Short mmCIF file of C-alpha atoms in Angstrom, two decimals:
data_model
loop_
_atom_site.label_atom_id
_atom_site.label_comp_id
_atom_site.label_asym_id
_atom_site.label_seq_id
_atom_site.Cartn_x
_atom_site.Cartn_y
_atom_site.Cartn_z
CA ILE O 12 8.55 -16.69 -5.57
CA LEU O 13 7.48 -16.15 -1.96
CA ASN O 14 4.95 -18.71 -0.70
CA VAL O 15 2.42 -18.19 2.05
CA GLU O 16 0.57 -21.42 2.69
CA GLN O 17 -2.65 -21.86 4.62
CA SER O 18 -4.10 -25.14 5.78
CA PRO O 19 -6.54 -26.63 5.63
CA GLN O 20 -8.08 -25.14 2.49
CA SER O 21 -11.56 -25.67 3.90
CA LEU O 22 -13.10 -26.83 7.10
CA HIS O 23 -16.59 -27.80 8.24
CA VAL O 24 -17.24 -27.87 11.98
CA GLN O 25 -20.29 -28.22 14.18
CA GLU O 26 -21.54 -25.26 16.17
CA GLY O 27 -19.76 -25.23 19.52
CA ASP O 28 -16.62 -26.99 18.29
CA SER O 29 -13.26 -25.30 18.65
CA THR O 30 -11.01 -25.20 15.65
CA ASN O 31 -7.66 -23.92 14.47
CA PHE O 32 -5.83 -23.38 11.22
CA THR O 33 -2.32 -22.61 10.12
CA CYS O 34 -0.47 -19.99 8.12
CA SER O 35 3.11 -20.83 7.03
CA PHE O 36 5.47 -18.17 5.74
CA PRO O 37 9.21 -17.67 5.16
CA SER O 38 11.17 -17.46 8.41
CA SER O 39 13.64 -14.89 7.05
CA ASN O 40 13.15 -11.13 6.65
CA PHE O 41 10.01 -11.10 8.78
CA TYR O 42 8.26 -7.79 9.36
CA ALA O 43 4.62 -8.55 10.20
CA LEU O 44 1.84 -11.08 9.82
CA HIS O 45 -1.80 -10.06 9.42
CA TRP O 46 -4.96 -12.13 9.80
CA TYR O 47 -8.14 -11.14 7.98
CA ARG O 48 -11.65 -12.47 8.02
CA TRP O 49 -13.54 -12.34 4.73
CA GLU O 50 -17.27 -12.99 4.56
CA THR O 51 -18.92 -13.58 1.22
CA ALA O 52 -19.94 -10.34 -0.55
CA LYS O 53 -18.12 -8.22 2.03
CA SER O 54 -14.64 -6.70 2.40
CA PRO O 55 -11.76 -8.45 4.15
CA GLU O 56 -11.74 -7.29 7.77
CA ALA O 57 -8.54 -7.13 9.83
CA LEU O 58 -8.44 -9.42 12.86
CA PHE O 59 -4.87 -9.19 14.06
CA VAL O 60 -1.59 -7.48 13.23
CA MET O 61 1.32 -9.47 14.68
CA THR O 62 4.89 -8.26 14.68
CA LEU O 63 6.84 -9.99 17.47
CA ASN O 64 7.91 -13.60 17.80
CA GLY O 65 5.80 -15.20 20.50
CA ASP O 66 2.95 -12.68 20.06
CA GLU O 67 -0.42 -13.93 21.22
CA LYS O 68 -3.47 -11.84 20.39
CA LYS O 69 -7.10 -12.35 21.31
CA LYS O 70 -10.38 -10.84 20.19
CA GLY O 71 -13.41 -12.45 21.80
CA ARG O 72 -13.41 -16.15 20.93
CA ILE O 73 -10.68 -15.77 18.31
CA SER O 74 -6.99 -15.81 19.13
CA ALA O 75 -3.73 -16.09 17.22
CA THR O 76 -0.13 -17.01 17.95
CA LEU O 77 3.04 -16.24 16.04
CA ASN O 78 6.34 -18.08 15.64
CA THR O 79 8.62 -16.09 13.36
CA LYS O 80 11.66 -18.36 13.86
CA GLU O 81 9.90 -21.36 12.35
CA GLY O 82 7.57 -19.35 10.12
CA TYR O 83 4.05 -20.15 11.23
CA SER O 84 1.00 -18.60 12.86
CA TYR O 85 -2.06 -20.35 14.25
CA LEU O 86 -5.57 -18.94 14.39
CA TYR O 87 -7.90 -20.46 16.99
CA ILE O 88 -11.66 -20.14 17.27
CA LYS O 89 -13.20 -21.32 20.50
CA GLY O 90 -16.81 -22.50 20.50
CA SER O 91 -17.49 -21.84 16.81
CA GLN O 92 -20.73 -20.11 15.90
CA PRO O 93 -22.48 -19.98 12.49
CA GLU O 94 -21.54 -16.29 12.20
CA ASP O 95 -17.86 -17.35 12.24
CA SER O 96 -18.38 -18.88 8.79
CA ALA O 97 -16.01 -16.99 6.49
CA THR O 98 -12.66 -17.29 4.74
CA TYR O 99 -9.71 -16.52 6.98
CA LEU O 100 -6.69 -15.02 5.22
CA CYS O 101 -3.20 -14.43 6.45
CA ALA O 102 -0.79 -11.94 4.88
CA PHE O 103 2.98 -11.88 5.33
CA ILE O 104 4.97 -8.67 5.07
CA ARG O 105 8.74 -8.91 4.79
CA SER O 106 11.24 -6.40 6.04
CA THR O 107 12.71 -5.87 2.58
CA GLY O 108 9.60 -4.58 0.81
CA ASN O 109 6.10 -3.15 0.96
CA GLN O 110 4.05 -6.02 -0.39
CA PHE O 111 1.49 -8.07 1.47
CA TYR O 112 1.80 -11.69 0.42
CA PHE O 113 -1.58 -13.31 0.99
CA GLY O 114 -2.30 -16.97 1.45
CA THR O 115 -5.26 -18.46 -0.40
CA GLY O 116 -7.25 -18.71 2.80
CA THR O 117 -9.05 -21.26 4.93
CA SER O 118 -12.78 -21.42 4.26
CA LEU O 119 -14.64 -22.18 7.49
CA THR O 120 -18.24 -23.36 7.57
CA VAL O 121 -19.90 -23.71 10.95
CA ILE O 122 -22.91 -26.02 10.82
CA PRO O 123 -25.74 -25.13 13.24
CA ASN M 11 -16.60 7.68 9.06
CA ALA M 12 -17.31 5.91 5.81
CA GLY M 13 -15.22 2.91 4.94
CA VAL M 14 -13.11 2.44 1.84
CA MET M 15 -15.33 3.06 -1.17
CA GLN M 16 -14.72 1.45 -4.51
CA ASN M 17 -16.67 2.13 -7.65
CA PRO M 18 -18.04 0.85 -9.77
CA ARG M 19 -18.79 -2.46 -8.04
CA HIS M 20 -19.19 -4.20 -11.38
CA LEU M 21 -17.69 -3.16 -14.68
CA VAL M 22 -18.09 -4.79 -18.07
CA ARG M 23 -15.72 -3.83 -20.86
CA ARG M 24 -15.20 -5.10 -24.38
CA ARG M 25 -11.72 -6.18 -25.41
CA GLY M 26 -9.64 -3.15 -26.34
CA GLN M 27 -11.55 -0.67 -24.18
CA GLU M 28 -10.22 1.13 -21.14
CA ALA M 29 -11.23 0.35 -17.57
CA ARG M 30 -11.02 2.92 -14.77
CA LEU M 31 -11.42 1.71 -11.22
CA ARG M 32 -11.77 4.21 -8.38
CA CYS M 33 -10.91 3.90 -4.72
CA SER M 34 -11.72 6.50 -2.09
CA PRO M 35 -9.74 5.72 1.07
CA MET M 36 -11.03 6.20 4.58
CA LYS M 37 -10.86 9.76 5.87
CA GLY M 38 -7.38 10.55 7.12
CA HIS M 39 -5.74 7.67 5.25
CA SER M 40 -2.94 8.62 2.90
CA HIS M 41 -1.72 5.10 1.98
CA VAL M 42 -3.53 3.05 -0.66
CA TYR M 43 -2.88 -0.49 -1.91
CA TRP M 44 -4.38 -2.24 -4.91
CA TYR M 45 -4.79 -6.01 -5.13
CA ARG M 46 -6.12 -8.30 -7.81
CA GLN M 47 -7.90 -11.60 -7.33
CA LEU M 48 -8.00 -13.76 -10.41
CA PRO M 49 -10.59 -16.59 -10.52
CA GLU M 50 -9.63 -19.43 -8.18
CA GLU M 51 -6.60 -17.53 -6.88
CA GLY M 52 -5.71 -15.47 -3.83
CA LEU M 53 -5.19 -11.74 -3.50
CA LYS M 54 -2.10 -10.55 -5.34
CA PHE M 55 -0.39 -7.24 -4.63
CA MET M 56 -0.31 -4.77 -7.50
CA VAL M 57 0.73 -1.33 -6.28
CA TYR M 58 1.25 0.76 -3.15
CA LEU M 59 0.72 4.53 -3.28
CA GLN M 60 0.88 7.49 -0.99
CA LYS M 61 -0.61 10.83 -1.90
CA GLU M 62 0.87 11.82 -5.28
CA ASN M 63 3.57 9.13 -5.10
CA ILE M 64 3.91 5.55 -6.27
CA ILE M 65 5.89 3.77 -3.57
CA ASP M 66 5.96 0.23 -4.97
CA GLU M 67 4.48 -0.93 -8.27
CA SER M 68 6.39 -4.19 -8.47
CA GLY M 69 3.19 -6.25 -8.65
CA MET M 70 1.68 -4.37 -11.57
CA PRO M 71 2.04 -5.56 -15.17
CA LYS M 72 4.48 -3.31 -17.02
CA GLU M 73 2.14 -2.59 -19.91
CA ARG M 74 -1.42 -1.28 -20.03
CA PHE M 75 -1.74 -0.83 -16.25
CA SER M 76 -1.21 2.41 -14.35
CA ALA M 77 -2.22 3.82 -10.99
CA GLU M 78 -2.37 7.22 -9.42
CA PHE M 79 -3.38 8.79 -6.13
CA PRO M 80 -3.68 12.54 -6.67
CA LYS M 81 -3.60 15.18 -3.98
CA GLU M 82 -7.34 15.59 -4.32
CA GLY M 83 -9.76 12.83 -5.22
CA PRO M 84 -9.73 9.06 -5.30
CA SER M 85 -6.99 6.69 -6.31
CA ILE M 86 -7.45 5.42 -9.86
CA LEU M 87 -6.35 2.09 -11.31
CA ARG M 88 -6.41 2.34 -15.08
CA ILE M 89 -6.25 -0.60 -17.46
CA GLN M 90 -5.86 0.27 -21.13
CA GLN M 91 -6.83 -2.02 -24.01
CA VAL M 92 -8.33 -4.64 -21.72
CA VAL M 93 -8.03 -8.34 -22.58
CA ARG M 94 -10.02 -11.33 -21.29
CA GLY M 95 -7.23 -12.19 -18.86
CA ASP M 96 -7.83 -8.90 -17.04
CA SER M 97 -11.20 -10.21 -15.83
CA ALA M 98 -10.81 -10.31 -12.06
CA ALA M 99 -11.84 -8.69 -8.81
CA TYR M 100 -9.78 -5.63 -7.95
CA PHE M 101 -9.58 -4.58 -4.31
CA CYS M 102 -8.10 -1.54 -2.72
CA ALA M 103 -7.15 -1.02 0.89
CA SER M 104 -6.14 2.08 2.83
CA SER M 105 -4.28 2.84 6.03
CA PRO M 106 -3.13 5.94 7.91
CA GLN M 107 0.50 4.81 7.73
CA PHE M 108 2.39 1.92 6.15
CA ALA M 109 0.07 -1.02 6.78
CA GLY M 110 2.83 -3.41 7.73
CA ASN M 111 2.32 -2.65 11.40
CA THR M 112 -1.24 -1.33 11.43
CA GLU M 113 -4.58 -2.45 10.10
CA ALA M 114 -5.44 -1.98 6.47
CA PHE M 115 -9.10 -1.41 5.61
CA PHE M 116 -10.45 -2.94 2.44
CA GLY M 117 -13.11 -1.87 0.01
CA GLN M 118 -15.67 -4.29 -1.40
CA GLY M 119 -13.90 -4.55 -4.70
CA THR M 120 -14.66 -3.92 -8.37
CA ARG M 121 -15.44 -6.96 -10.45
CA LEU M 122 -14.19 -6.42 -13.97
CA THR M 123 -15.51 -8.60 -16.74
CA VAL M 124 -13.98 -8.34 -20.19
CA VAL M 125 -16.18 -9.66 -22.98
#
């Protein structure tokens, strides 16, 4: 069984706070790591596709880093806003297959 | 350019009936993936298809479940003789190439309830 772990499971922060959460995945047979943002009653929306060790990607106030040797990725949100409230999912893809292995997500609530 | 369209959004079936879930990928996308989310669980891979071909169905139960993606028309996930344990949200995603190294775009899901 391949485990993709996300922590914390849920997070409440005040508007304006910066926050980060973690995705842990197997360090062998790495192909790619995806981050998705999933708002209630909507579809998961891709944030980042990361393929190289040491990758750092940024989109507005959200950024992500990747360490494939130790098997983790961090997602950072700078100056959280209420509209950032969502579940953030990571998905690991290994080089030996086609499956996306999703974590169970980090649920972020930003309190105005 | 419409997004990934899934229908119906909600489906209620009695035990023993068949459920057909449809997924129309984004225009120009020839790769489709189906995922299932059971209550209180994360998204679990079921099947990966390209036009007219099943590439990987390792996540799909061996019995009662089948999927297709014909040359024309939407991808169909078919569940025969549904049981209560099939109650879940079923999501599909599409991409223009294998979504390992490019974005996959998700539909809003079909929520299947078996009564």
